[in-house]
Short mmCIF file of C-alpha atoms and ligand atoms in Angstrom, two decimals:
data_model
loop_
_atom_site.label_atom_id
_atom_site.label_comp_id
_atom_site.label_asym_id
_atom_site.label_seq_id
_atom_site.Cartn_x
_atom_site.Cartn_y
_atom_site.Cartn_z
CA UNK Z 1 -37.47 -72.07 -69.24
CA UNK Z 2 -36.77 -70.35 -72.34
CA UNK Z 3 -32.87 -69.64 -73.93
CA UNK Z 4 -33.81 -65.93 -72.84
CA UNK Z 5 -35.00 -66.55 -69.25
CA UNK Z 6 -31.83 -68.53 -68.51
CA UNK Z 7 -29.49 -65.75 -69.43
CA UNK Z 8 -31.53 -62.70 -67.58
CA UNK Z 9 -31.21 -65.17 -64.84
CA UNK Z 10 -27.62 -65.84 -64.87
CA UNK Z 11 -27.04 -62.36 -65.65
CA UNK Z 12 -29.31 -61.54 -62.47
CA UNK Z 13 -26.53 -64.13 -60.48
CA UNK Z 14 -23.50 -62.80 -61.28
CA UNK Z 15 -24.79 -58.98 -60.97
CA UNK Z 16 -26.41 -59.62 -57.27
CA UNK Z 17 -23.27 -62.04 -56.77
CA UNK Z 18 -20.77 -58.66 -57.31
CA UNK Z 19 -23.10 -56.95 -55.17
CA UNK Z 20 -22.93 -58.83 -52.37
CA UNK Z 21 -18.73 -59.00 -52.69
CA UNK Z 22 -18.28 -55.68 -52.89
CA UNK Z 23 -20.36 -54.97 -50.22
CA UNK Z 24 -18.56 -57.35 -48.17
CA UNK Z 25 -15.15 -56.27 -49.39
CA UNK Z 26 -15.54 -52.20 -48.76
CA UNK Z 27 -18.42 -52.47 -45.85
CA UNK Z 28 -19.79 -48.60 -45.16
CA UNK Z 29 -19.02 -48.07 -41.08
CA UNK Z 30 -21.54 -46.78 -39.27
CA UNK Z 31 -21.73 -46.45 -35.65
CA UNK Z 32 -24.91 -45.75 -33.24
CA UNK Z 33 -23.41 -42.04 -32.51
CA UNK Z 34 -26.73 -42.37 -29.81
CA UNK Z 35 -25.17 -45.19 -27.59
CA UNK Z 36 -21.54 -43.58 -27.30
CA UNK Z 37 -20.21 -42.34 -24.39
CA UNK Z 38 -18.47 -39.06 -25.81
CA UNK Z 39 -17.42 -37.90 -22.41
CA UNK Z 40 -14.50 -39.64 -21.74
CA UNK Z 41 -11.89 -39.62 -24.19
CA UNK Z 42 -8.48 -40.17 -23.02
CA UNK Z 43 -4.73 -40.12 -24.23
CA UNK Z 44 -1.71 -41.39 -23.48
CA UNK Z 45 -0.02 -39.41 -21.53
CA UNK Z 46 3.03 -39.09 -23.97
CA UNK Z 47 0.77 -38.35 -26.85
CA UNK Z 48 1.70 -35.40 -29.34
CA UNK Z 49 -0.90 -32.34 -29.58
CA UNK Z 50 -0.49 -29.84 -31.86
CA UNK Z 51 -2.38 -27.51 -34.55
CA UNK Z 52 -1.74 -27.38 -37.81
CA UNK Z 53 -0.99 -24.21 -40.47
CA UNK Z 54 0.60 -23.76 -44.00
CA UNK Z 55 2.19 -20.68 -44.73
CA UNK Z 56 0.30 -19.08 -47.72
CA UNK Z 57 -2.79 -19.39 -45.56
CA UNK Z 58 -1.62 -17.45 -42.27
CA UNK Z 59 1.67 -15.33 -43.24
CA UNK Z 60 0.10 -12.57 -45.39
CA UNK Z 61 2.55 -11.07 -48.56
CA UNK Z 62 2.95 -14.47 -50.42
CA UNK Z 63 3.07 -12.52 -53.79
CA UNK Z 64 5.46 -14.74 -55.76
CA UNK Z 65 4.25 -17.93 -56.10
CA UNK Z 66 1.88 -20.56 -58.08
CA UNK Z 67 -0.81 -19.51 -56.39
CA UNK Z 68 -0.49 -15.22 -55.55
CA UNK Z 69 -0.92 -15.38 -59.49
CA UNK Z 70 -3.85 -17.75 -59.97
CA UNK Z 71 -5.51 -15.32 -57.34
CA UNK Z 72 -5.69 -12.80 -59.59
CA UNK Z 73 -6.60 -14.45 -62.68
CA UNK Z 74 -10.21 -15.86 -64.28
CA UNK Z 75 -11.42 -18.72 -66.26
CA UNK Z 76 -12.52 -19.10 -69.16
CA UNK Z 77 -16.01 -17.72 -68.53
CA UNK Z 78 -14.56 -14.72 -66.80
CA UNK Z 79 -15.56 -16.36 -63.51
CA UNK Z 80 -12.55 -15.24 -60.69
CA UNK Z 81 -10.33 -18.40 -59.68
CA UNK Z 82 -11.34 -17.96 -56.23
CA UNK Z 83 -14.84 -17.04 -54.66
CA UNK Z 84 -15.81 -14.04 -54.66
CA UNK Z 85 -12.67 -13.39 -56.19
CA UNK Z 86 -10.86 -12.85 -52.95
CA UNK Z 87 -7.37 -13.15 -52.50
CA UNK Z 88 -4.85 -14.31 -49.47
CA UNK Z 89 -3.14 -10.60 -49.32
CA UNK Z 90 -2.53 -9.99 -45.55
CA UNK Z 91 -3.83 -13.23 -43.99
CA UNK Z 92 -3.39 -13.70 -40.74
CA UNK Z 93 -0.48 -11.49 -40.91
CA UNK Z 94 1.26 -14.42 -39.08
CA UNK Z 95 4.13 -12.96 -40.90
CA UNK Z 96 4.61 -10.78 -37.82
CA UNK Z 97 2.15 -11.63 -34.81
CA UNK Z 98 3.52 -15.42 -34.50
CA UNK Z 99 4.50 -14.48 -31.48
CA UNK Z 100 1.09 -13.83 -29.75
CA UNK Z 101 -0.22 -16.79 -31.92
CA UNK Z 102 2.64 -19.21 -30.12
CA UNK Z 103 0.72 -17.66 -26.89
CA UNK Z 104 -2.09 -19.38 -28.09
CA UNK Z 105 -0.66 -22.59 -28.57
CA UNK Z 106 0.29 -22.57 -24.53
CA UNK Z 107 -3.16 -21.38 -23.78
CA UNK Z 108 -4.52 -24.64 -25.50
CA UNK Z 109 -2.04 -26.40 -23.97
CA UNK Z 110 -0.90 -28.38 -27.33
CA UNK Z 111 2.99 -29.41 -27.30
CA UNK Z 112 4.11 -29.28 -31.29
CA UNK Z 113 2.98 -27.13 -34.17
CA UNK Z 114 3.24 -27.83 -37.94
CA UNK Z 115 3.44 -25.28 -40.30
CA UNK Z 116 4.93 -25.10 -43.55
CA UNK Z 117 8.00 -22.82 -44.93
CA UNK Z 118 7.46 -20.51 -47.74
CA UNK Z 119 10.05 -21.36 -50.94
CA UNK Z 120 9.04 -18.32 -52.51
CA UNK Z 121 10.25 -15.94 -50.17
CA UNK Z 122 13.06 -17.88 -49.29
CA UNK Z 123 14.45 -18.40 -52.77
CA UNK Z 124 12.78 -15.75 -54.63
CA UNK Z 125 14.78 -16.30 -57.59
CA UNK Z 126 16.61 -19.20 -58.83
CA UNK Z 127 19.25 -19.97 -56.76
CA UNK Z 128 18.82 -16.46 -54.78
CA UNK Z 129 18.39 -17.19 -51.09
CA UNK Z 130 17.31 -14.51 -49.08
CA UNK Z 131 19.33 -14.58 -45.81
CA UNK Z 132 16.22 -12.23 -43.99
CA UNK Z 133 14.03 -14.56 -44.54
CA UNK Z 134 15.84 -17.80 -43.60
CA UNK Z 135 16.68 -15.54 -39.90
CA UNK Z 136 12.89 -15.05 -39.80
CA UNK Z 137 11.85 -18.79 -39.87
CA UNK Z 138 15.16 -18.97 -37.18
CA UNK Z 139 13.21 -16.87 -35.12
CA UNK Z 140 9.25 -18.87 -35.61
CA UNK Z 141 11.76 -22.00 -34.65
CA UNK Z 142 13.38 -20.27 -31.61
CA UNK Z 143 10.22 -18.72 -30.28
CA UNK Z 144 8.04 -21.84 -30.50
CA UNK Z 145 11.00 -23.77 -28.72
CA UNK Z 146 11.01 -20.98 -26.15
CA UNK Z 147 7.72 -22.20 -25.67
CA UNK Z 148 8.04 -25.41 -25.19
CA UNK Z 149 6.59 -26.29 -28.55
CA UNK Z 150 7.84 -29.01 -30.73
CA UNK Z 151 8.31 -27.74 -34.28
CA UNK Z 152 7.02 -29.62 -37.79
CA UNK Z 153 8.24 -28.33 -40.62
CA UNK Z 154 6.50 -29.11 -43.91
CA UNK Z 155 8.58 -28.07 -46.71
CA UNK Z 156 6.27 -28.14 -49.66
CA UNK Z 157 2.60 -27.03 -48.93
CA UNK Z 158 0.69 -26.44 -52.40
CA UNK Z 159 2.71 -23.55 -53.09
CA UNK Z 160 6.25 -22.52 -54.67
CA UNK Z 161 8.12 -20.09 -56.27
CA UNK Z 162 7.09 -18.64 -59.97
CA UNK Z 163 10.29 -19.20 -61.25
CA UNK Z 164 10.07 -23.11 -60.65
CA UNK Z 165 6.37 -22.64 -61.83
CA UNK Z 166 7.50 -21.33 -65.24
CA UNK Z 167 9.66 -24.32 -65.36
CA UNK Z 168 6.71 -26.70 -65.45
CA UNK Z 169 6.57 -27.01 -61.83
CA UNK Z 170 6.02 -30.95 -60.99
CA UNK Z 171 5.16 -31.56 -64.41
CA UNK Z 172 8.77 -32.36 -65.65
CA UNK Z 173 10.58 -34.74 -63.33
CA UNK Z 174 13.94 -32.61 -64.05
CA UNK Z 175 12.31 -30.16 -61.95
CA UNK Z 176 12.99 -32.33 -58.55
CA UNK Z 177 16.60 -31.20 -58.34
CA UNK Z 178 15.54 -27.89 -57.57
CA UNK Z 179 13.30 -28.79 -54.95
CA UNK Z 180 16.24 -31.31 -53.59
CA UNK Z 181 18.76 -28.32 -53.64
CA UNK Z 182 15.53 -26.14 -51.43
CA UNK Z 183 15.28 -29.11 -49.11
CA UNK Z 184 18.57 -29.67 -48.33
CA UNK Z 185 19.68 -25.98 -47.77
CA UNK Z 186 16.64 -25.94 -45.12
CA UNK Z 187 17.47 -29.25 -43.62
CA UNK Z 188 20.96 -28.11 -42.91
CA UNK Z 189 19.91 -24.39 -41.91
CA UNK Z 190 17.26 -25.71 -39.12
CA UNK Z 191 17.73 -29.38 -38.95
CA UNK Z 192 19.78 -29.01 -34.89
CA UNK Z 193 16.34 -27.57 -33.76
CA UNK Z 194 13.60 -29.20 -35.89
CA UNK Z 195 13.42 -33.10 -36.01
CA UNK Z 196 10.25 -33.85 -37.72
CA UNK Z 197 9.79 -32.64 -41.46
CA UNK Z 198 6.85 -33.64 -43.94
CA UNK Z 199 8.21 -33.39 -46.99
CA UNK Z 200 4.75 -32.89 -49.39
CA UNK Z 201 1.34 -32.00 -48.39
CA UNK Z 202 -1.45 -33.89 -50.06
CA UNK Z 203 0.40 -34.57 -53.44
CA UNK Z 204 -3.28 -36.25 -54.29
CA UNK Z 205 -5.02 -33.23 -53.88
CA UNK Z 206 -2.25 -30.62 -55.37
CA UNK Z 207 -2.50 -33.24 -59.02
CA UNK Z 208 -5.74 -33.76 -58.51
CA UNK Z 209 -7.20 -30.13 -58.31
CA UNK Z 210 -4.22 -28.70 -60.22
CA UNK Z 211 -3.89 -31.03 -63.30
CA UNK Z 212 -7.49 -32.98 -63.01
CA UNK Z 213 -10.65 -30.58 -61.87
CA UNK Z 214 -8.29 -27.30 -62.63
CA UNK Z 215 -9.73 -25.76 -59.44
CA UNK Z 216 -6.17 -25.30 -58.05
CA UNK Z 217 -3.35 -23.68 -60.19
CA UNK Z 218 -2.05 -24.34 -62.78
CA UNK Z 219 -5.80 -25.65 -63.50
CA UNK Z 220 -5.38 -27.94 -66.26
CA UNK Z 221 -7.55 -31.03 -67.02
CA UNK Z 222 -5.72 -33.52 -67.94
CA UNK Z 223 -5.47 -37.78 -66.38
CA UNK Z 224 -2.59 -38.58 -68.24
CA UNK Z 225 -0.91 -35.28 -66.45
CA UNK Z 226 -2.55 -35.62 -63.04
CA UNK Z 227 -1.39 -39.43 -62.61
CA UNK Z 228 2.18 -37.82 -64.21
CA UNK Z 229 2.06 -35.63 -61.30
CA UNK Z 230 1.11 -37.77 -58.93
CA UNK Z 231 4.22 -39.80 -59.68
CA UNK Z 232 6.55 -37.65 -59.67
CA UNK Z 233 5.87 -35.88 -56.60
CA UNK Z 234 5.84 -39.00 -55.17
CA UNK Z 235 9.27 -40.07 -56.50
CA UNK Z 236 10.55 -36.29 -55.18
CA UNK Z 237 9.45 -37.54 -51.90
CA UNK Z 238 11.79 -40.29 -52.14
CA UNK Z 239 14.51 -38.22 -52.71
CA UNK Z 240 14.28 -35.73 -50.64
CA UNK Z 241 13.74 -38.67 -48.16
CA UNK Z 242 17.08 -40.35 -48.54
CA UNK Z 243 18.84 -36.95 -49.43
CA UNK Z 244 17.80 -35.65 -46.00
CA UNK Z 245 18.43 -38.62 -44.04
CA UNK Z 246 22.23 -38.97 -45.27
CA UNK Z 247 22.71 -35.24 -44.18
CA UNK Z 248 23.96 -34.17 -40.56
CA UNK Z 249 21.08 -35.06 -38.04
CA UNK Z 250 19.53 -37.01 -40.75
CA UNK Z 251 19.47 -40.02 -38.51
CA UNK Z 252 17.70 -38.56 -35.44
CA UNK Z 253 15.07 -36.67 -37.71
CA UNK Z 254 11.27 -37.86 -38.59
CA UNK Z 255 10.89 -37.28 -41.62
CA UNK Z 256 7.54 -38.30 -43.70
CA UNK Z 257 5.03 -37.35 -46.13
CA UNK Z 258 1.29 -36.25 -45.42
CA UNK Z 259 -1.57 -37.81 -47.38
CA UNK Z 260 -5.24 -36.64 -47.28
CA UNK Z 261 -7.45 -39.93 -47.10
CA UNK Z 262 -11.01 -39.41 -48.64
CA UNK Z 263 -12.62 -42.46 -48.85
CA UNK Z 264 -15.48 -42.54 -51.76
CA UNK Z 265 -18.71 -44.59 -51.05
CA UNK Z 266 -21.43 -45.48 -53.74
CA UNK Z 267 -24.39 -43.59 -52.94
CA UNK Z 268 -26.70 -45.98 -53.71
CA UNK Z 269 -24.78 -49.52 -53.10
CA UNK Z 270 -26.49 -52.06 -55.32
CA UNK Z 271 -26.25 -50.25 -58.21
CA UNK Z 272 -22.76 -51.45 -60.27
CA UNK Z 273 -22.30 -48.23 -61.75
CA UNK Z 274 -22.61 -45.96 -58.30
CA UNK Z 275 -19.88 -48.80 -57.42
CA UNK Z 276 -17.67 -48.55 -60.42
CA UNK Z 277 -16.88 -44.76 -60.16
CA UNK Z 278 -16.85 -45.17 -56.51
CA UNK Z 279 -13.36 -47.43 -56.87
CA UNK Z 280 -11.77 -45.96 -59.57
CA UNK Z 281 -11.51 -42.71 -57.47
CA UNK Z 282 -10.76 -44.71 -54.40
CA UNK Z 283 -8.28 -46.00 -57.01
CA UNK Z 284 -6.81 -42.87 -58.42
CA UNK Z 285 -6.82 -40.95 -54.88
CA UNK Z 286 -5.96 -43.17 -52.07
CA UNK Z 287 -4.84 -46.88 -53.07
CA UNK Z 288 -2.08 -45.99 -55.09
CA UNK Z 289 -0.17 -43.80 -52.56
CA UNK Z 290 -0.71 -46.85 -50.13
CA UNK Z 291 0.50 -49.59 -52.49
CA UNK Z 292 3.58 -47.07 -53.39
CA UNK Z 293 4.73 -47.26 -49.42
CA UNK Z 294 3.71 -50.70 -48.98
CA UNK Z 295 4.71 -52.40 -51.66
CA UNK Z 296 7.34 -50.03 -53.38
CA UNK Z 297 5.12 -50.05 -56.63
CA UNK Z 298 3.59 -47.47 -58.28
CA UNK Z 299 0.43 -48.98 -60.63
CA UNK Z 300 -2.87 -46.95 -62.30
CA UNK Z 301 -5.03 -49.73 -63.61
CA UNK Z 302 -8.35 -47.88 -65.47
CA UNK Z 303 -8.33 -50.32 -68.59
CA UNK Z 304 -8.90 -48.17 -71.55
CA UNK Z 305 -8.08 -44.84 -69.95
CA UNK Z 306 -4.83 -44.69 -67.95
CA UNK Z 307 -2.44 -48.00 -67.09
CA UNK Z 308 1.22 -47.43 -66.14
CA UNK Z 309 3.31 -49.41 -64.08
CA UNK Z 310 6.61 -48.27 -62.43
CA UNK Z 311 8.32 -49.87 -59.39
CA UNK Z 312 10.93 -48.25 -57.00
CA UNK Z 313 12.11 -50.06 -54.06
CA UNK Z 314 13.49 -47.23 -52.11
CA UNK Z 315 9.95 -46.41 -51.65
CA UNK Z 316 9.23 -49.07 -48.96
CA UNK Z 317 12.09 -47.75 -46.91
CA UNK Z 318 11.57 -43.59 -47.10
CA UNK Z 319 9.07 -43.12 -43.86
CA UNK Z 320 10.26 -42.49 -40.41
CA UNK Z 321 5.91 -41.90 -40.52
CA UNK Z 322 3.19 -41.57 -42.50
CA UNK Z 323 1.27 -38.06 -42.13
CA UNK Z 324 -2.45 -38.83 -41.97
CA UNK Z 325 -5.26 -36.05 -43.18
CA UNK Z 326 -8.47 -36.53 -42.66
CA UNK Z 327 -11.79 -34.97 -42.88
CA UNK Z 328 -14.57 -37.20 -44.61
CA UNK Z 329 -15.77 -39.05 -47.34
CA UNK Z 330 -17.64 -38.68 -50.70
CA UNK Z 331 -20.40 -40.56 -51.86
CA UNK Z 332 -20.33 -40.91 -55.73
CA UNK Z 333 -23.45 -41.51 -57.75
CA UNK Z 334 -23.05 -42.35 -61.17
CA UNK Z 335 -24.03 -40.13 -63.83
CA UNK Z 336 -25.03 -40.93 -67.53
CA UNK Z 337 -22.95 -37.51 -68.79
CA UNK Z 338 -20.03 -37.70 -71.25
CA UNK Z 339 -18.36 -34.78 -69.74
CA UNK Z 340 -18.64 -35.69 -65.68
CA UNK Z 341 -19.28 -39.76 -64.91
CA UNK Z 342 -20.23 -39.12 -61.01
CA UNK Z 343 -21.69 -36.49 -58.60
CA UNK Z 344 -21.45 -36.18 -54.97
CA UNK Z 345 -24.09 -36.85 -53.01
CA UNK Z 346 -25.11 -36.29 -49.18
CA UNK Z 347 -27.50 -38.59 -47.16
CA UNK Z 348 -29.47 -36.86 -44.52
CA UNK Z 349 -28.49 -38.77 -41.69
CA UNK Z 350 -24.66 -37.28 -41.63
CA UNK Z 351 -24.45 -33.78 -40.72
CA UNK Z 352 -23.00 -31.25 -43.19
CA UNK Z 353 -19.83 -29.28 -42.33
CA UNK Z 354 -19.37 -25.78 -44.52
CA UNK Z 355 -17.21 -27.38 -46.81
CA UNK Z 356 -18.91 -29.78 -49.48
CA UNK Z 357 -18.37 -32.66 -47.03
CA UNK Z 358 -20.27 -34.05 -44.17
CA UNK Z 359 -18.79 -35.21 -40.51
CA UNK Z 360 -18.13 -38.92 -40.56
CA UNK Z 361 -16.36 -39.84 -37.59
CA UNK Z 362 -16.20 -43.41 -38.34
CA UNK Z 363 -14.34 -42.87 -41.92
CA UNK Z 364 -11.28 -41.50 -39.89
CA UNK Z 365 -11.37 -45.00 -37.88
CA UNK Z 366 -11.27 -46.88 -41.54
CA UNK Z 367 -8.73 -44.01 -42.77
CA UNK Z 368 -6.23 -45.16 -39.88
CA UNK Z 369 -6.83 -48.72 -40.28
CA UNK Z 370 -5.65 -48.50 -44.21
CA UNK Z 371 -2.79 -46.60 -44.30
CA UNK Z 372 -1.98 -48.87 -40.65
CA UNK Z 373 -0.84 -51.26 -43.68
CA UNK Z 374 2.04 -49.45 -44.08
CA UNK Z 375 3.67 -50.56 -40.92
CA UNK Z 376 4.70 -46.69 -40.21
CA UNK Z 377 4.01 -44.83 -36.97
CA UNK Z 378 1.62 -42.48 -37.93
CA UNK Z 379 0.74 -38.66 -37.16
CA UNK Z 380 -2.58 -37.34 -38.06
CA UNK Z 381 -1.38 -33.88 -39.30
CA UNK Z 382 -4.59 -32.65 -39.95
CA UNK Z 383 -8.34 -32.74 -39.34
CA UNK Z 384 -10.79 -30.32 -38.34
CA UNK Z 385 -13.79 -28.82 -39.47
CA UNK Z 386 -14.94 -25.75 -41.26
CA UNK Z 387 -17.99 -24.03 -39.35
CA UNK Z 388 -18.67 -20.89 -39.39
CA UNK Z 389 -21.29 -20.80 -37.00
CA UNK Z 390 -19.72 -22.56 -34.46
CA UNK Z 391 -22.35 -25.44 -33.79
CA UNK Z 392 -21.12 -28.36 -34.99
CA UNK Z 393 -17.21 -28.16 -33.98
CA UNK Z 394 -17.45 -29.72 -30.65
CA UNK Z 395 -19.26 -32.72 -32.28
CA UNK Z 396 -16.81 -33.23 -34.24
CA UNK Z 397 -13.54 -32.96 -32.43
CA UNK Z 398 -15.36 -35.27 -30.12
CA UNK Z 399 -16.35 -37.92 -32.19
CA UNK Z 400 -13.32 -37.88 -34.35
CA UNK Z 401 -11.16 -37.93 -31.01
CA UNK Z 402 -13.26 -41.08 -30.25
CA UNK Z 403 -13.11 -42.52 -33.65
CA UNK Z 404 -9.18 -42.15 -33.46
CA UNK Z 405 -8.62 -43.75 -29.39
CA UNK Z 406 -10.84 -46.13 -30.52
CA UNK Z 407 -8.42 -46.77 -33.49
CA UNK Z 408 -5.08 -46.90 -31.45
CA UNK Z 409 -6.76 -49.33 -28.71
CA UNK Z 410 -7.41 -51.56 -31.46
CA UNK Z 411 -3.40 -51.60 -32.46
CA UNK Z 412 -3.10 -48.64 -34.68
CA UNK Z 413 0.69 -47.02 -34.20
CA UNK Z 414 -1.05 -42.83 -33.76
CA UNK Z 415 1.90 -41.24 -31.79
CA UNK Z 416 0.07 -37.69 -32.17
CA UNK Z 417 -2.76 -34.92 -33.65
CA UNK Z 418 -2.43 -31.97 -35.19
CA UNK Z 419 -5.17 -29.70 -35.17
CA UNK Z 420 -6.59 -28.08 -38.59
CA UNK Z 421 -6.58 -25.08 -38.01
CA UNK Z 422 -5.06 -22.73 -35.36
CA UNK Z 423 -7.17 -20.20 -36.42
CA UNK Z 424 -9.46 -18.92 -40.04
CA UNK Z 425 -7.24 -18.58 -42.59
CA UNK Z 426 -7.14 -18.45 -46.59
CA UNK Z 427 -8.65 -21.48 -47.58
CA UNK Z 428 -7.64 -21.50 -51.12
CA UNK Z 429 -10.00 -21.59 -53.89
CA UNK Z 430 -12.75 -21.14 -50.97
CA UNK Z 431 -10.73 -18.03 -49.86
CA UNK Z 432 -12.19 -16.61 -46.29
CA UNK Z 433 -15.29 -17.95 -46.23
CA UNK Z 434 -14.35 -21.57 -44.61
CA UNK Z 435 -14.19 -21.14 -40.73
CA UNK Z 436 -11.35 -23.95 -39.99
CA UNK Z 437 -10.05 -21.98 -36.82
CA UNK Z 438 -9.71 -22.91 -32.88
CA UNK Z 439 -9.74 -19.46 -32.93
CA UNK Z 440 -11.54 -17.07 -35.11
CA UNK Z 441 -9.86 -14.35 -36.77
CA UNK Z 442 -11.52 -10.98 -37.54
CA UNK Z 443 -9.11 -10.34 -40.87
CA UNK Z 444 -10.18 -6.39 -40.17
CA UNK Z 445 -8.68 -5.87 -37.02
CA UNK Z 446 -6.30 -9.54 -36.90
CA UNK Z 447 -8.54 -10.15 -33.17
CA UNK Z 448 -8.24 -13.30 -32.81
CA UNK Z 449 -10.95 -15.09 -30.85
CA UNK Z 450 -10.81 -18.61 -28.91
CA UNK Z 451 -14.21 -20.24 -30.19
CA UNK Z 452 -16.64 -22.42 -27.93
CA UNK Z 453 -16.49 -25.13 -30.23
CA UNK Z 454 -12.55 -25.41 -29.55
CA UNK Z 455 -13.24 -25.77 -25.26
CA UNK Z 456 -14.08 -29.45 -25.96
CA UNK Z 457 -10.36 -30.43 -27.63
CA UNK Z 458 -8.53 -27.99 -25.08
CA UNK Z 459 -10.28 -30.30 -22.17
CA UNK Z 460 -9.51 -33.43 -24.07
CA UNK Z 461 -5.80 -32.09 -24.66
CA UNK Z 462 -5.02 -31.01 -21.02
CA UNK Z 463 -6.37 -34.51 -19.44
CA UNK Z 464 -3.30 -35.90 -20.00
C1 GCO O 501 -5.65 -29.22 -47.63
C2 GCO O 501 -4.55 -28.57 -46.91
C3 GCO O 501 -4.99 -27.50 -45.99
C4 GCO O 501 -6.46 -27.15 -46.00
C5 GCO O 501 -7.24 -28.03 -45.06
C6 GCO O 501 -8.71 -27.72 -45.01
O1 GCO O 501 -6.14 -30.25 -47.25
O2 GCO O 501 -6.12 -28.66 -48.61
O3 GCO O 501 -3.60 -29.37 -46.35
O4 GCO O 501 -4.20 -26.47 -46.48
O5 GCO O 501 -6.66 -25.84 -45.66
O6 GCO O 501 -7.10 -29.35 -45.44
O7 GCO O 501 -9.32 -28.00 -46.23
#
């Protein structure tokens, strides 16, 4: 054998030999969807339904924040931020028919409800608190209690006020004390009535879309930013976590944070490169959050593009649970481009939602299963599915219900499921056009409509 021979060879080895470890090491679940018995799926009976909103997607009049700006701005190209340059204007005017939509919760038969409180109209201004709007959220509170509802409060969701935007928003970690002082006064304003808070929604996908793709406000492009972000929304969570808890009611509060999972899969899985891409987002998007809680350390490793290490061991010890969002996975397929290194790709044998994602049941199973690590009771506080036409939602609610009973008979600690969404709403940079809702929403008249899709979860709900 020639000098050359022996070193394709060993190359060969090792290449085939990193193959087969990472295939062993992140496996791609699959189950025969054919040979499942979808029909009975049940709870515990003390289990925790509930459907999820945030309020710049239902209220209506969210005109002074981050994103009632972006709305009405363009790139670079002239291209409108959001499609078809719509913006959120009216909503669901949840504003004022919560009400009738806390009817709705009954008539699905769901016992909590997590929606999210709106900084900018509650603080307009710096240190301006607007006493009308604090008594309105009093009166959601009361009337979902009324109801027998249990009430979630998340207290940042994507949005806040333009004054704290001009500041630098999450960019500049002086910034937190601001959102500390927000917490706090809502903690102590509706903390006797509400005992579970999330403190930040998706802080992956708020850096990521805001500071990375610049699809979300402020839309910049920068890593160095995004994994700046990233850590310092996480370290805000730790403060607000240990602010709140040392407050009045503190101690008899849940209080957490709520992380979208999105697992990313090489598309084609002997190639190195598909496989490469494939972890550093897995890296970027979902490890380090995990590590963070588990392990109290904070740690990007891309050698030759971002590494920074930072440890904080009140992070360990600041979840009463861990909020759990999930709706698929992304396969990544390497790309030889100096400007983008992947692409997403979709494989025929997983049907499509409306949303540039497919249904994969079984990634929800792995989803719970990682962050199960954490040694946190966990709520899922969202999942659902965008479909416009209606014929794929029962599919999904049941094989995601499946996927997550099949999760918590196998140990995982899932005390309850939230529901995204209650009904259509503003789905950001998508605007109107992504069909999330139980109940559909004609945004000309505010009708709102139970769809067929959402029968299946209220029978899985009520066979408690
Ligand atoms: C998010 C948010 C929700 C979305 C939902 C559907 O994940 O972006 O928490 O506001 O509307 O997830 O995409």
């Amino acid at each position: 054998m020639s000098m050359t021979l022996i070193i394709i060879v060993f190359i060969l080895v090792i290449y085939a030999g990193a193959i087969f470890l990472l295939n062993l090491n992140y496996p791609l679940l699959k189950w025969d969807w054919e040979a499942i018995d979808l029909k009975k799926i049940i709870f515990p009976k003390n289990f925790t339904w509930g459907t999820a909103t945030a309020a710049h997607q239902v209220e209506g009049g969210c005109d002074n924040n981050n994103w009632s700006d972006w709305e009405n701005s363009f790139d670079k190209s002239g291209k409108p931020r959001i499609r078809e340059n719509q913006t959120s204007g009216d909503a669901c005017c949840h504003w004022d028919l919560y009400p009738e939509d806390f009817d709705r919760l009954n008539e699905l038969g769901v016992n909590a409800y997590r929606f999210s409180l709106e900084w900018s109209k509650i603080e307009p201004e710096e240190n301006v608190f607007d006493r009308n709007v604090m008594d309105h959220y009093s009166g959601v509170i009361q009337s979902l209690i009324d109801r027998n509802i249990t009430p979630v409060i998340t207290l940042h969701h994507f949005t806040h006020p333009i004054w704290f935007d001009k500041k630098g928003g999450f960019e500049n970690s002086e910034n937190r004390s601001y959102f500390v002082r927000f917490c706090t006064k809502m903690f102590n304003e509706y903390s006797d009535k509400v005992k579970m808070w999330c403190t930040i929604n998706e802080p992956g996908v708020f850096a990521v879309m805001g500071y990375f793709t610049g699809i979300f406000p402020p839309g910049k492009q920068d890593p160095k930013l995004t994994a700046h972000v990233i850590k310092n929304l996480l370290e805000t969570h730790v403060q607000v976590y240990h602010t709140l808890k040392n407050l009045p009611n503190g101690q008899d509060s849940q209080i957490g944070i709520v992380k979208n999972i999105n697992q990313f899969d090489p598309w084609r899985r002997w190639h190195l490169l598909d496989w490469v891409v494939s972890r550093i987002n897995d890296h970027i998007f979902n490890t380090i959050f995990i590590d963070f809680f588990e392990k109290g350390q904070f740690k990007i490793n891309i050698p030759g593009f971002i590494q920074t290490s930072h440890s904080n061991s009140k992070a360990v010890d600041s979840l009463d649970f861990f909020g759990l969002n999930y709706y698929s996975h992304s396969y990544m397929k390497f790309k030889p481009s100096l400007n983008e290194f992947f692409e997403h790709q979709f494989p025929a044998d997983e049907i499509k939602t409306d949303m540039e994602y497919t249904i994969y049941a079984e990634g929800f199973y792995r989803a719970i299963q990682s962050v199960s690590k954490i040694n946190k009771p966990i709520y899922i506080t969202e999942n659902g599915i965008a479909d416009k036409t209606d014929d794929r939602r029962k599919i999904y609610i049941e094989r995601y219900l499946f996927a997550l009973r099949k999760a918590m008979e196998n140990g995982a600690d899932v005390k309850g499921y939230f529901y995204w969404s209650l009904m259509d709403n503003f789905e950001w940079a998508e605007g109107y056009d992504m069909c999330f809702g139980l109940y559909e929403v004609d945004f000309k008249t505010q009708k709102r409509t139970l769809r067929k899709g959402a029968e299946r979860f209220k029978e899985i709900v009520n066979q408690r």
